[in-house]
Amino acid sequence: MARGSTRPTSRDVAQAAGVSQAAVSLVLGDKWRGRVSETTAERVREAARDLGYRPNLAARNLRLGRTRTVLLVVPALTTEFFAGVYTGAARVAAEHGFGVVLYPSPEGIGPARDPFASAQAALDGVIASSMAADALTAIRGEALPLVMLDSDPAGSLGAATVNLDIADGIRQAAEHLLSLGHRHFLHLAADVPSWTFDVRARELAARLAEVSGTSVRTARSPIHIEGAVTAAEAALSAPGPRPTAVICDDDQLAAGTYKAARRLGLRIPDDLSVTGVDDLALATAMDPELTTVHLNAELFGERGMRALLAVLEGRAPEAGDIPVQLVLRGSTAGPR
């Protein structure tokens, strides 16, 4: 076939690869495993690349009754974390001929308004990050497949739940500070009614309770720097033994703690050790750089999209939480 004369078809790919059109459909639809060999699949992919073949998604969607569009609902776009979740989800979606629409819910944790005249007609499924499932009723009704991210697996209304091992991240932070000799802690907690923040509070309390002589006070703050400044300054100035270490639910809360410490004449880490969660770009912009729990946002999004694809295809999604890792930097040291 003369290149550029007409749009290549699946029949052209089949002839070039020496296989049937059915085999081409299986391979390019990513349903070939167990049906054709790896060698044959690679031959089909190579022929498609050489010919510049692209599946006619519109025609295929009509046959399947699908839009091949997924909605990713996030609480907000105030940090790059949720941008990373989108990047990961969109990457996997593109590999399977799907598109992802990003929708930051105006109400944060819900309820989220339906951004379409009828989401059930416009979408194949929903991935919702860090939101209560009942906040999504207007979007998905009872029909659209739902995958929940960062949500209680025991109470999830989704067909699948994908989580980071946030409890282990808090354990790592607490154990690091305990090993340095800290016994008096401040937990600067996100003032958000969400499962993920409940997990952080419970895990921290449980870990510190295992060590005699520890104390922890809790201060709540909205997830933004100025709110954290106010909350941290008040907590660090309160009567009683001053905490020597602050465990923050989020890197933005840690940044607010830095500002509060400076206002009080406290040096980090000499007078006060600080840890965060997320490992945002902000963590290395602070001085000293922040010890924080690294969350792989892109992998989180990838796993969420793969879980939704599995649900759509009637397969069991990958099990197990995504590991997290405490990154040690200059904001922690032993108490004086």
PDB file of C-alpha atoms in Angstrom, residues 143-257:
ATOM      1  CA  ALA A 143     -24.728   2.658  37.158  1.00  0.00           C
ATOM      2  CA  LEU A 144     -21.156   3.851  36.594  1.00  0.00           C
ATOM      3  CA  PRO A 145     -18.259   1.686  37.803  1.00  0.00           C
ATOM      4  CA  LEU A 146     -16.378   3.479  40.590  1.00  0.00           C
ATOM      5  CA  VAL A 147     -12.815   3.085  41.858  1.00  0.00           C
ATOM      6  CA  MET A 148     -11.983   4.853  45.114  1.00  0.00           C
ATOM      7  CA  LEU A 149      -8.494   6.151  45.889  1.00  0.00           C
ATOM      8  CA  ASP A 150      -7.318   6.906  49.414  1.00  0.00           C
ATOM      9  CA  SER A 151     -10.518   5.602  50.987  1.00  0.00           C
ATOM     10  CA  ASP A 152     -11.669   3.139  53.639  1.00  0.00           C
ATOM     11  CA  PRO A 153     -11.754  -0.278  51.927  1.00  0.00           C
ATOM     12  CA  ALA A 154     -14.164  -1.600  54.558  1.00  0.00           C
ATOM     13  CA  GLY A 155     -16.776   1.060  53.890  1.00  0.00           C
ATOM     14  CA  SER A 156     -16.161   1.763  50.215  1.00  0.00           C
ATOM     15  CA  LEU A 157     -19.072   1.809  47.787  1.00  0.00           C
ATOM     16  CA  GLY A 158     -16.644   1.462  44.889  1.00  0.00           C
ATOM     17  CA  ALA A 159     -16.078  -1.670  42.873  1.00  0.00           C
ATOM     18  CA  ALA A 160     -12.411  -1.400  43.896  1.00  0.00           C
ATOM     19  CA  THR A 161     -10.300   0.631  46.308  1.00  0.00           C
ATOM     20  CA  VAL A 162      -6.655   1.614  45.806  1.00  0.00           C
ATOM     21  CA  ASN A 163      -4.668   2.977  48.744  1.00  0.00           C
ATOM     22  CA  LEU A 164      -1.210   4.149  49.642  1.00  0.00           C
ATOM     23  CA  ASP A 165       0.160   2.510  52.788  1.00  0.00           C
ATOM     24  CA  ILE A 166      -0.247   5.754  54.688  1.00  0.00           C
ATOM     25  CA  ALA A 167      -0.324   4.014  58.075  1.00  0.00           C
ATOM     26  CA  ASP A 168       3.171   2.665  57.449  1.00  0.00           C
ATOM     27  CA  GLY A 169       4.339   6.143  56.442  1.00  0.00           C
ATOM     28  CA  ILE A 170       3.214   7.559  59.790  1.00  0.00           C
ATOM     29  CA  ARG A 171       4.849   4.619  61.572  1.00  0.00           C
ATOM     30  CA  GLN A 172       8.120   5.348  59.789  1.00  0.00           C
ATOM     31  CA  ALA A 173       7.999   9.033  60.772  1.00  0.00           C
ATOM     32  CA  ALA A 174       7.133   8.262  64.406  1.00  0.00           C
ATOM     33  CA  GLU A 175       9.799   5.582  64.732  1.00  0.00           C
ATOM     34  CA  HIS A 176      12.421   7.886  63.234  1.00  0.00           C
ATOM     35  CA  LEU A 177      11.650  10.633  65.746  1.00  0.00           C
ATOM     36  CA  LEU A 178      11.447   8.186  68.656  1.00  0.00           C
ATOM     37  CA  SER A 179      14.823   6.724  67.686  1.00  0.00           C
ATOM     38  CA  LEU A 180      16.296  10.246  67.858  1.00  0.00           C
ATOM     39  CA  GLY A 181      15.074  10.518  71.451  1.00  0.00           C
ATOM     40  CA  HIS A 182      11.932  12.636  71.068  1.00  0.00           C
ATOM     41  CA  ARG A 183       9.163  12.016  73.603  1.00  0.00           C
ATOM     42  CA  HIS A 184       7.005  15.175  73.450  1.00  0.00           C
ATOM     43  CA  PHE A 185       5.111  15.498  70.166  1.00  0.00           C
ATOM     44  CA  LEU A 186       2.721  17.828  68.413  1.00  0.00           C
ATOM     45  CA  HIS A 187       0.468  16.323  65.754  1.00  0.00           C
ATOM     46  CA  LEU A 188      -0.492  19.103  63.343  1.00  0.00           C
ATOM     47  CA  ALA A 189      -3.539  17.420  61.861  1.00  0.00           C
ATOM     48  CA  ALA A 190      -5.456  18.309  58.710  1.00  0.00           C
ATOM     49  CA  ASP A 191      -8.871  19.684  59.641  1.00  0.00           C
ATOM     50  CA  VAL A 192     -10.607  17.574  56.990  1.00  0.00           C
ATOM     51  CA  PRO A 193     -13.158  14.825  57.741  1.00  0.00           C
ATOM     52  CA  SER A 194     -11.480  12.131  55.662  1.00  0.00           C
ATOM     53  CA  TRP A 195     -10.511   8.484  56.182  1.00  0.00           C
ATOM     54  CA  THR A 196      -6.883   9.079  55.229  1.00  0.00           C
ATOM     55  CA  PHE A 197      -6.408  11.684  57.974  1.00  0.00           C
ATOM     56  CA  ASP A 198      -8.225   9.505  60.527  1.00  0.00           C
ATOM     57  CA  VAL A 199      -5.731   6.746  59.718  1.00  0.00           C
ATOM     58  CA  ARG A 200      -2.801   9.082  60.371  1.00  0.00           C
ATOM     59  CA  ALA A 201      -4.143  10.147  63.754  1.00  0.00           C
ATOM     60  CA  ARG A 202      -4.926   6.592  64.878  1.00  0.00           C
ATOM     61  CA  GLU A 203      -1.589   5.198  63.756  1.00  0.00           C
ATOM     62  CA  LEU A 204       0.408   7.966  65.435  1.00  0.00           C
ATOM     63  CA  ALA A 205      -1.484   7.586  68.718  1.00  0.00           C
ATOM     64  CA  ALA A 206      -1.053   3.803  68.656  1.00  0.00           C
ATOM     65  CA  ARG A 207       2.674   3.952  67.933  1.00  0.00           C
ATOM     66  CA  LEU A 208       3.430   6.564  70.610  1.00  0.00           C
ATOM     67  CA  ALA A 209       1.349   4.656  73.173  1.00  0.00           C
ATOM     68  CA  GLU A 210       3.800   1.780  72.853  1.00  0.00           C
ATOM     69  CA  VAL A 211       6.652   3.911  74.274  1.00  0.00           C
ATOM     70  CA  SER A 212       6.589   4.996  77.911  1.00  0.00           C
ATOM     71  CA  GLY A 213       7.106   8.653  78.769  1.00  0.00           C
ATOM     72  CA  THR A 214       5.654  10.018  75.520  1.00  0.00           C
ATOM     73  CA  SER A 215       3.059  12.753  75.193  1.00  0.00           C
ATOM     74  CA  VAL A 216       1.236  14.101  72.169  1.00  0.00           C
ATOM     75  CA  ARG A 217      -0.949  17.148  71.739  1.00  0.00           C
ATOM     76  CA  THR A 218      -3.060  17.632  68.652  1.00  0.00           C
ATOM     77  CA  ALA A 219      -3.773  20.868  66.792  1.00  0.00           C
ATOM     78  CA  ARG A 220      -6.023  21.003  63.726  1.00  0.00           C
ATOM     79  CA  SER A 221      -5.449  23.198  60.718  1.00  0.00           C
ATOM     80  CA  PRO A 222      -6.929  23.703  57.259  1.00  0.00           C
ATOM     81  CA  ILE A 223      -4.547  22.469  54.572  1.00  0.00           C
ATOM     82  CA  HIS A 224      -2.886  25.739  53.726  1.00  0.00           C
ATOM     83  CA  ILE A 225       0.230  27.426  55.032  1.00  0.00           C
ATOM     84  CA  GLU A 226      -1.262  30.458  56.794  1.00  0.00           C
ATOM     85  CA  GLY A 227      -3.783  28.350  58.678  1.00  0.00           C
ATOM     86  CA  ALA A 228      -0.967  26.067  59.767  1.00  0.00           C
ATOM     87  CA  VAL A 229       1.083  29.041  61.028  1.00  0.00           C
ATOM     88  CA  THR A 230      -1.743  30.055  63.356  1.00  0.00           C
ATOM     89  CA  ALA A 231      -2.447  26.523  64.595  1.00  0.00           C
ATOM     90  CA  ALA A 232       1.205  25.600  65.123  1.00  0.00           C
ATOM     91  CA  GLU A 233       2.079  28.848  66.880  1.00  0.00           C
ATOM     92  CA  ALA A 234      -0.801  28.446  69.332  1.00  0.00           C
ATOM     93  CA  ALA A 235       0.030  24.778  70.016  1.00  0.00           C
ATOM     94  CA  LEU A 236       3.737  25.409  70.527  1.00  0.00           C
ATOM     95  CA  SER A 237       2.971  28.291  72.912  1.00  0.00           C
ATOM     96  CA  ALA A 238       0.428  26.386  75.020  1.00  0.00           C
ATOM     97  CA  PRO A 239       1.148  25.632  78.710  1.00  0.00           C
ATOM     98  CA  GLY A 240       2.998  22.447  79.605  1.00  0.00           C
ATOM     99  CA  PRO A 241       6.114  20.797  78.191  1.00  0.00           C
ATOM    100  CA  ARG A 242       6.796  22.195  74.749  1.00  0.00           C
ATOM    101  CA  PRO A 243       6.859  19.541  72.010  1.00  0.00           C
ATOM    102  CA  THR A 244      10.281  18.882  70.560  1.00  0.00           C
ATOM    103  CA  ALA A 245       8.911  17.262  67.383  1.00  0.00           C
ATOM    104  CA  VAL A 246       5.984  18.090  65.107  1.00  0.00           C
ATOM    105  CA  ILE A 247       4.428  15.433  62.879  1.00  0.00           C
ATOM    106  CA  CYS A 248       2.415  17.147  60.148  1.00  0.00           C
ATOM    107  CA  ASP A 249      -0.274  15.485  58.030  1.00  0.00           C
ATOM    108  CA  ASP A 250       0.890  17.366  54.925  1.00  0.00           C
ATOM    109  CA  ASP A 251       3.936  19.251  53.634  1.00  0.00           C
ATOM    110  CA  GLN A 252       1.980  22.514  53.527  1.00  0.00           C
ATOM    111  CA  LEU A 253       1.269  22.150  57.239  1.00  0.00           C
ATOM    112  CA  ALA A 254       4.987  21.599  57.770  1.00  0.00           C
ATOM    113  CA  ALA A 255       5.767  24.830  55.905  1.00  0.00           C
ATOM    114  CA  GLY A 256       3.393  26.670  58.228  1.00  0.00           C
ATOM    115  CA  THR A 257       5.142  25.081  61.207  1.00  0.00           C
TER     116      THR A 257
END
